[in-house]
Amino acid sequence: MNEPTPFDPVLFRGMTQRRLSRRDALRISGLSAAALALAACGVKGQGNTTPTAPAEDAIAKYWAGKTKNGKVDFANWPLYMDPKQPELKKFTAETGIKVTYQEVIEEMGPWFARTQPQLSAGQSIGFDLMVITNGIQFKQYVQSSLLAPLDHSKLTNFKANAGASYKTSAYDPGNAYSVPWASGVTGIAYDPAKVKTPITKLADLWKTEYKGRVGMFSDTQELGNFGLMVNGVDPAKSTATDWQNAANKLKEQKDAGIVRKYYDQSYIDALGAGEVWITQAWSGDVFQKNVSDGTNFQFVIPEEGATIWTDNMAIPITAVNPVDAITLMDFFFRVDIAATLAEYINYITPVPEAQKVIKEHAAAASGEDKDFLTSVAESPLVFPSTADYSKLRYYVEFENTALQQQFQSIFEPIVLG
Amino acid sequence: MSRRLAPYLLILPGGLWLLLFFVVPMVAMLSLSLQQGDVVSGYQLTWHWQTYVDGISNYQTQIIRSLWYGFITTVLQIVLAFPIAYWIAFRGGRNKSVYLFLILLPFFVSFVLRTISWKFILTDESFVLAPLKDVGLVSQDFHILGTPMAVIGGLTYNFLPFMILPIYVALERIDPRVVEAARDLYASPVQTFRKVIFPLALPGVFAGVLMTFVPASSDYINSEILGSSGTTMIGQVIQSQYLRSQNYPTAAALSFALMAILLVGIFTYARALGTEDVLKVAAR
Amino acid sequence: MTTTLSTPTGADLEPTTRRRRRRLGDRLLFAYTWLIILWLCVPIAVMILFGFNDTKGRYNTTFQGLTLKWYGRLFEIPALTDALANSLIIAVLNTLIAGTLGTLVGLALGRYRFRGDGTTNLVMFAVISAPELVMGASLLSLFVASGVGLGIPTILIAHVMFSISFVAVVVRSRVLTLDRYIEEAARDLGAGPWTAFRLVTFPMIFPAVLSGGLLAFVLSIDDFVITNFTAGTTQTFPLWIYGATRVGLPPQVNVMGTLIFAVGLLIAAGNVIAARRRPSSAR
Amino acid sequence: MTATIRTQAGQPTGPNRSDTPAIELVGVAKEYHSHGDVVAAVKGVDLAIGEGEFFSMLGPSGCGKTTTMRMIAGFEDPTRGSVFLHGEEVTGVAPNKRDVNMVFQSYALFPHMSVFENVAFGLKRKNVASPEIRQRVAEMLAIVDLTGREKRQPRELSGGQQQRVALARALVNRPRALLLDEPLGALDLKLRQHMQVELKRIQREVGVTFVYVTHDQNEALTMSDRIAVMNDGSIEHLGTPREIYEHPATKFVAGFIGTSNLLGGAVSALDNGRAVITFGPGERIVVPLPRNGVRPGQNLELTVRPEKIDITTAEPAAGDRSIVRGVVTEVVYLGTSTNYNVRTSAGSEVVVFDQNASNADFVAVRGDHVYLSWNPQHSYAIGDR
């Protein structure tokens, strides 16, 4: 299984439009590496597991009578797979299951709001597999029983290849409803052409010299996290008082006219258009943007800390083709597949073994491709090291919906102001 | 017998559709606005009027801002639209339909696409602004996108034809002999315009106001695409409450409040003018 | 808006000055008109231009030379193609359903006086003037409350809802200008109610039905706000575009926009030419 | 109940008299509901129109004449009463199933059909074979003098031509009766007069019963065999043109048909079946007694047609004539005649038409004191209705 043809990655990338800007990409990944020195350590579980695992018979009941249909509809975020979809082509070639892949998820809130009415009505949302971030909406999906309980007997690759820490997450104990797709870091991205002094701290986002040039996320959780961390609070351990203080801090930033806009996924476009100079950002996007457009944006883990999140594959309860979906889920835990995926998206892969494969690819490649693949294999953004792990924080875990609503109502007026 | 039933039979399918999907949803929304609960555990009707109080007081800035933007947009549009409508109606000659066609040209491109195109044109380092900055005509910090100007500009752009057309229709209906009669009765051109042409065009202006003020002040696309955190309009709030936070009661309450404000205005308006006339102009 | 003021100069001098000033005023107005038209066309020109952009990266933001390749690769993005197909399906169905229902309502309102016609008119008026946002939101409220899942059927329901009124108003205003005796003449000459409608009334209101239907089509294919509320995970052309802006629009969107624009242009231009040719024989 | 006027129902005086009237209305009434009120458009009309008759319904707008005609055609159903066509009750029968055709005031030509298609419309509905259709349409177009215009669209025709197409379109079906609703209303005076003659000619040629609705008294007087003068939903007078003009049954009819002078006063004496009203010295009016009689001291109103009055500056010989004095207030020269407006000593305004004979000269000028006199046979007492 672990023996892809040595030309594979080159071939795949050759079909994309990235070649011309490869050199810039190399430079960026190098710089990112310097900025982000991560300790080689897995993603730790958070301890406070909520007992939401389904009963054994619920799993059996769900999967009883379900059969392979030969197709699967897959909803994912933009920039989360090579547009040529090499992994999916391989999957179809090997299993005969056709995959319809759509980049329809742009923000968790709206995605939940769009799917919830249909799922609650017991109707298909048109997708059998979706990638959702751990956080408020993930919890709502689970609490409302809108996700299919996973039959782990069908997840052999996951069992064999997933990193240990990915099997003990706090938001989905025992991977009852989800398996990880990729993890990423929410940090700061900036344009060194406009910002002359390197950005190192969250506090830089509050500097009046960047007035009107700072982008923040419209997602209340992402926004709130930064407010908390700049105040020196670990989001995972925060209280309602901390939230209020964080909101005040964020309001300060907004009222001073520092924030240009609260963005969803479009922040990356705004950064590219020069609308913002410094912005909250997701690690892999910056890398991809640089590769694709030849830009030279920097990604930083701020001194005060950054958050780590995981996007997870889950099967909506009303999926029409759940067997095909779970087959595809498991497929992504094949080491070779995880490797090519990581080579493209540059987010943290839940399959540690992939690093070895990428190194092999690098060894087999030559010239620019070789450099590029080597940098991926060594990138702390893809294969984090232990060193700076202390800087990474987890999301706030809400004990109940009331708290979650309170959190939202505290930060929402900032975004909507 | 059947002759008396005929209109009801004709209205039945369409009327039923509107009843089910216009009137009933309004009632559903009213009900939702008075419920409490959340998506996971469901909602109960508790006649919780406080939602209105909270919603309006939390977002009064956005409500007022939206009405204000709507107002400026409408005034701007009247000023921009009148001369062009006047020109086409009185001087368009044989080419009237060509001019009207050109005015309607933007409508062949999706509303969203047009607005995105503006964002692209006005972006901070666009081909429009970048040269100006390079030459030093404007400061490096200068930007249009994200300012109220951009949002109001977008609103004005997107709804301008809805102002031009009704005014044009009203002007076109003016009998040229009436204008001549005014001149004959010693009115100067300015007086003729003020005392004869403008008053006769007023129904058109009213219809135009109707067709632009409501969509402009409840719009959220323009502010979302062209605006910034300082230009948030009530439409964005409602949209976000519905489609991002799923805070349905607040969203419903705000929608209802917005519609109440706008519809009360319109109906007073229409009453003063006669619905017939407004609809007739609107229909053209 | 000729801004001539009576000058105290000799009366015999006045006409020439006035004419000259009027000509100047006209010229200014003429220039102004074209300025506005130009302004209205700017974003469209940019959209069309960037459909020919030989962009290298994923982001179609800087002009890098002319190419026609995007026209050849128009249907390369399956999700975009699907979204456009959805939009077209919904628009066609909407045209048929709202066209029919709206025509019937328009006929009733234009032809008959009956108990409840005032209310019907009022509802039509309310639908046309109610904020789209509120209509979308209220429909979502209804669907949420009644547990109806969202998708093409709910989008269609919404589109038909707001299109009916527009079609009805267009048809009604045509019916009002009709000589109702013409249909009576047909009845008098031995035509049953249905025959009279088919042979006489319908052909006469057909132009209005057509333009009402066209309006319904355009409103539907361009609708974003209400669709956004009622679509669920279904994508339509405007929704897809709106979503795609977050990561940059692919040039194919520009191409599709350009093609839709061109088709619309052709239809409308044909209309204008036809309308121009008609009066020559009419009067 | 509504008042019904007795008419000579069933005794048509027109030509082609036959036992069964072509059209008969019995107690026909039509009421509309408007804002909760009941509005009576037609208040119980009894009417019989003979075969081949040219029958007019005359009256001001809103008098119910058009509604009555539409009930004959079947476009309105009577609230009460019955409609008979050739002795057969058709109340409630759809218009397309009635053997009458109508010419509309606006012509109501089908704008999207050619002249031929317009005229052939009714025949096609009756499934007449197409050769016959072609032949009958051609014949009918010849009658209305439109041969060669078959392919034209209605909008390409003049008003008079459109009118004739409408006529042809109705007549080609050989209806038992033709209903015409102010068919000449939209034409200018010259054309209207021409078409009046044409209509009369065509009616003679095809021999069909014509029911003609108009508000134009001249049109009704010149064309009709009989006229029903309607007012406020009822027939006020039904008779030949001459009867109606010479002996208007009511004040309304007198006022509506031609110009009538209304005079009146207290009856001072009765004399040999006539009433005498005296005013100042030398002034008196003699008038035949009204049918319902009058007693001395009662007020009596009477009318005199303007052309029956002589106007003189010298006092006429008393004799048997009615004489009234007055002052000329206006003189209008009209070519064939001169009109004088005279204010009588009793205060009424009287109009006098004076034929301009060869020795034409104004009898009087403004301000002159004049005498008005007429033969009592030419004045009629009016019953108050």
mmCIF file of C-alpha atoms in Angstrom, chain A residues 258-361:
data_model
loop_
_atom_site.group_PDB
_atom_site.id
_atom_site.type_symbol
_atom_site.label_atom_id
_atom_site.label_comp_id
_atom_site.label_asym_id
_atom_site.label_seq_id
_atom_site.Cartn_x
_atom_site.Cartn_y
_atom_site.Cartn_z
ATOM 1 C CA ILE A 258 -8.506 49.200 13.984
ATOM 2 C CA VAL A 259 -10.638 46.363 12.614
ATOM 3 C CA ARG A 260 -11.437 46.702 8.964
ATOM 4 C CA LYS A 261 -14.008 43.944 8.909
ATOM 5 C CA TYR A 262 -14.971 40.661 10.543
ATOM 6 C CA TYR A 263 -14.315 38.018 7.938
ATOM 7 C CA ASP A 264 -15.277 34.485 7.187
ATOM 8 C CA GLN A 265 -13.176 32.483 4.715
ATOM 9 C CA SER A 266 -12.942 35.638 2.586
ATOM 10 C CA TYR A 267 -10.170 37.043 4.801
ATOM 11 C CA ILE A 268 -7.615 35.411 2.567
ATOM 12 C CA ASP A 269 -8.968 37.279 -0.448
ATOM 13 C CA ALA A 270 -8.947 40.528 1.523
ATOM 14 C CA LEU A 271 -5.327 39.920 2.490
ATOM 15 C CA GLY A 272 -4.487 39.282 -1.130
ATOM 16 C CA ALA A 273 -6.312 42.432 -2.252
ATOM 17 C CA GLY A 274 -4.436 44.557 0.247
ATOM 18 C CA GLU A 275 -7.619 45.336 2.107
ATOM 19 C CA VAL A 276 -6.073 44.128 5.349
ATOM 20 C CA TRP A 277 -2.415 43.878 6.277
ATOM 21 C CA ILE A 278 -2.717 41.777 9.370
ATOM 22 C CA THR A 279 -5.430 39.277 9.989
ATOM 23 C CA GLN A 280 -6.533 36.307 11.981
ATOM 24 C CA ALA A 281 -5.767 33.354 9.744
ATOM 25 C CA TRP A 282 -5.839 29.624 9.375
ATOM 26 C CA SER A 283 -2.416 28.139 8.917
ATOM 27 C CA GLY A 284 -2.802 26.165 5.704
ATOM 28 C CA ASP A 285 -4.646 28.894 3.787
ATOM 29 C CA VAL A 286 -1.716 31.249 3.899
ATOM 30 C CA PHE A 287 0.570 28.597 2.565
ATOM 31 C CA GLN A 288 -1.802 27.799 -0.264
ATOM 32 C CA LYS A 289 -2.373 31.410 -1.107
ATOM 33 C CA ASN A 290 1.351 31.962 -1.386
ATOM 34 C CA VAL A 291 1.742 28.900 -3.557
ATOM 35 C CA SER A 292 -1.138 29.729 -5.786
ATOM 36 C CA ASP A 293 -0.692 33.464 -6.230
ATOM 37 C CA GLY A 294 2.981 33.950 -5.587
ATOM 38 C CA THR A 295 2.336 36.148 -2.610
ATOM 39 C CA ASN A 296 4.666 36.310 0.353
ATOM 40 C CA PHE A 297 2.397 36.394 3.365
ATOM 41 C CA GLN A 298 3.688 35.352 6.754
ATOM 42 C CA PHE A 299 1.937 33.114 9.264
ATOM 43 C CA VAL A 300 2.744 33.553 12.916
ATOM 44 C CA ILE A 301 1.903 31.788 16.120
ATOM 45 C CA PRO A 302 1.650 34.741 18.475
ATOM 46 C CA GLU A 303 3.545 34.765 21.753
ATOM 47 C CA GLU A 304 0.368 34.852 23.805
ATOM 48 C CA GLY A 305 -0.780 31.692 22.092
ATOM 49 C CA ALA A 306 -2.876 30.411 19.219
ATOM 50 C CA THR A 307 -5.701 27.918 18.995
ATOM 51 C CA ILE A 308 -5.611 24.521 17.466
ATOM 52 C CA TRP A 309 -8.719 23.029 15.989
ATOM 53 C CA THR A 310 -9.584 19.893 14.162
ATOM 54 C CA ASP A 311 -11.850 19.482 11.186
ATOM 55 C CA ASN A 312 -13.597 16.161 11.243
ATOM 56 C CA MET A 313 -15.332 13.933 8.782
ATOM 57 C CA ALA A 314 -18.827 13.007 9.885
ATOM 58 C CA ILE A 315 -21.811 11.320 8.305
ATOM 59 C CA PRO A 316 -25.095 13.220 8.546
ATOM 60 C CA ILE A 317 -27.807 11.043 10.035
ATOM 61 C CA THR A 318 -29.898 11.227 6.856
ATOM 62 C CA ALA A 319 -27.050 10.238 4.529
ATOM 63 C CA VAL A 320 -28.237 8.207 1.577
ATOM 64 C CA ASN A 321 -24.938 6.407 1.095
ATOM 65 C CA PRO A 322 -23.451 5.946 4.568
ATOM 66 C CA VAL A 323 -21.538 2.760 3.726
ATOM 67 C CA ASP A 324 -19.811 4.462 0.819
ATOM 68 C CA ALA A 325 -19.163 7.444 3.050
ATOM 69 C CA ILE A 326 -17.527 5.464 5.819
ATOM 70 C CA THR A 327 -15.449 3.637 3.215
ATOM 71 C CA LEU A 328 -14.193 6.978 1.935
ATOM 72 C CA MET A 329 -13.575 8.141 5.501
ATOM 73 C CA ASP A 330 -11.338 5.209 6.128
ATOM 74 C CA PHE A 331 -9.635 5.619 2.768
ATOM 75 C CA PHE A 332 -8.175 8.926 3.878
ATOM 76 C CA PHE A 333 -6.381 7.149 6.671
ATOM 77 C CA ARG A 334 -4.308 5.188 4.249
ATOM 78 C CA VAL A 335 -0.798 6.509 4.699
ATOM 79 C CA ASP A 336 -0.173 7.163 1.016
ATOM 80 C CA ILE A 337 -3.439 9.040 0.664
ATOM 81 C CA ALA A 338 -2.863 11.072 3.814
ATOM 82 C CA ALA A 339 0.581 11.909 2.468
ATOM 83 C CA THR A 340 -0.530 13.292 -0.895
ATOM 84 C CA LEU A 341 -3.340 15.185 0.774
ATOM 85 C CA ALA A 342 -0.954 16.787 3.253
ATOM 86 C CA GLU A 343 1.416 17.637 0.438
ATOM 87 C CA TYR A 344 -1.278 19.748 -1.086
ATOM 88 C CA ILE A 345 -3.226 21.261 1.785
ATOM 89 C CA ASN A 346 -0.392 21.740 4.269
ATOM 90 C CA TYR A 347 -2.489 21.298 7.340
ATOM 91 C CA ILE A 348 -1.640 18.961 10.183
ATOM 92 C CA THR A 349 -2.410 15.417 9.123
ATOM 93 C CA PRO A 350 -3.829 12.959 11.627
ATOM 94 C CA VAL A 351 -1.650 10.259 10.083
ATOM 95 C CA PRO A 352 1.889 10.670 11.451
ATOM 96 C CA GLU A 353 3.255 7.951 9.177
ATOM 97 C CA ALA A 354 2.572 10.200 6.190
ATOM 98 C CA GLN A 355 5.701 12.134 6.977
ATOM 99 C CA LYS A 356 7.804 9.156 5.961
ATOM 100 C CA VAL A 357 5.994 8.808 2.653
ATOM 101 C CA ILE A 358 6.404 12.469 1.849
ATOM 102 C CA LYS A 359 10.090 12.157 2.546
ATOM 103 C CA GLU A 360 10.201 9.223 0.138
ATOM 104 C CA HIS A 361 8.396 11.327 -2.453
#
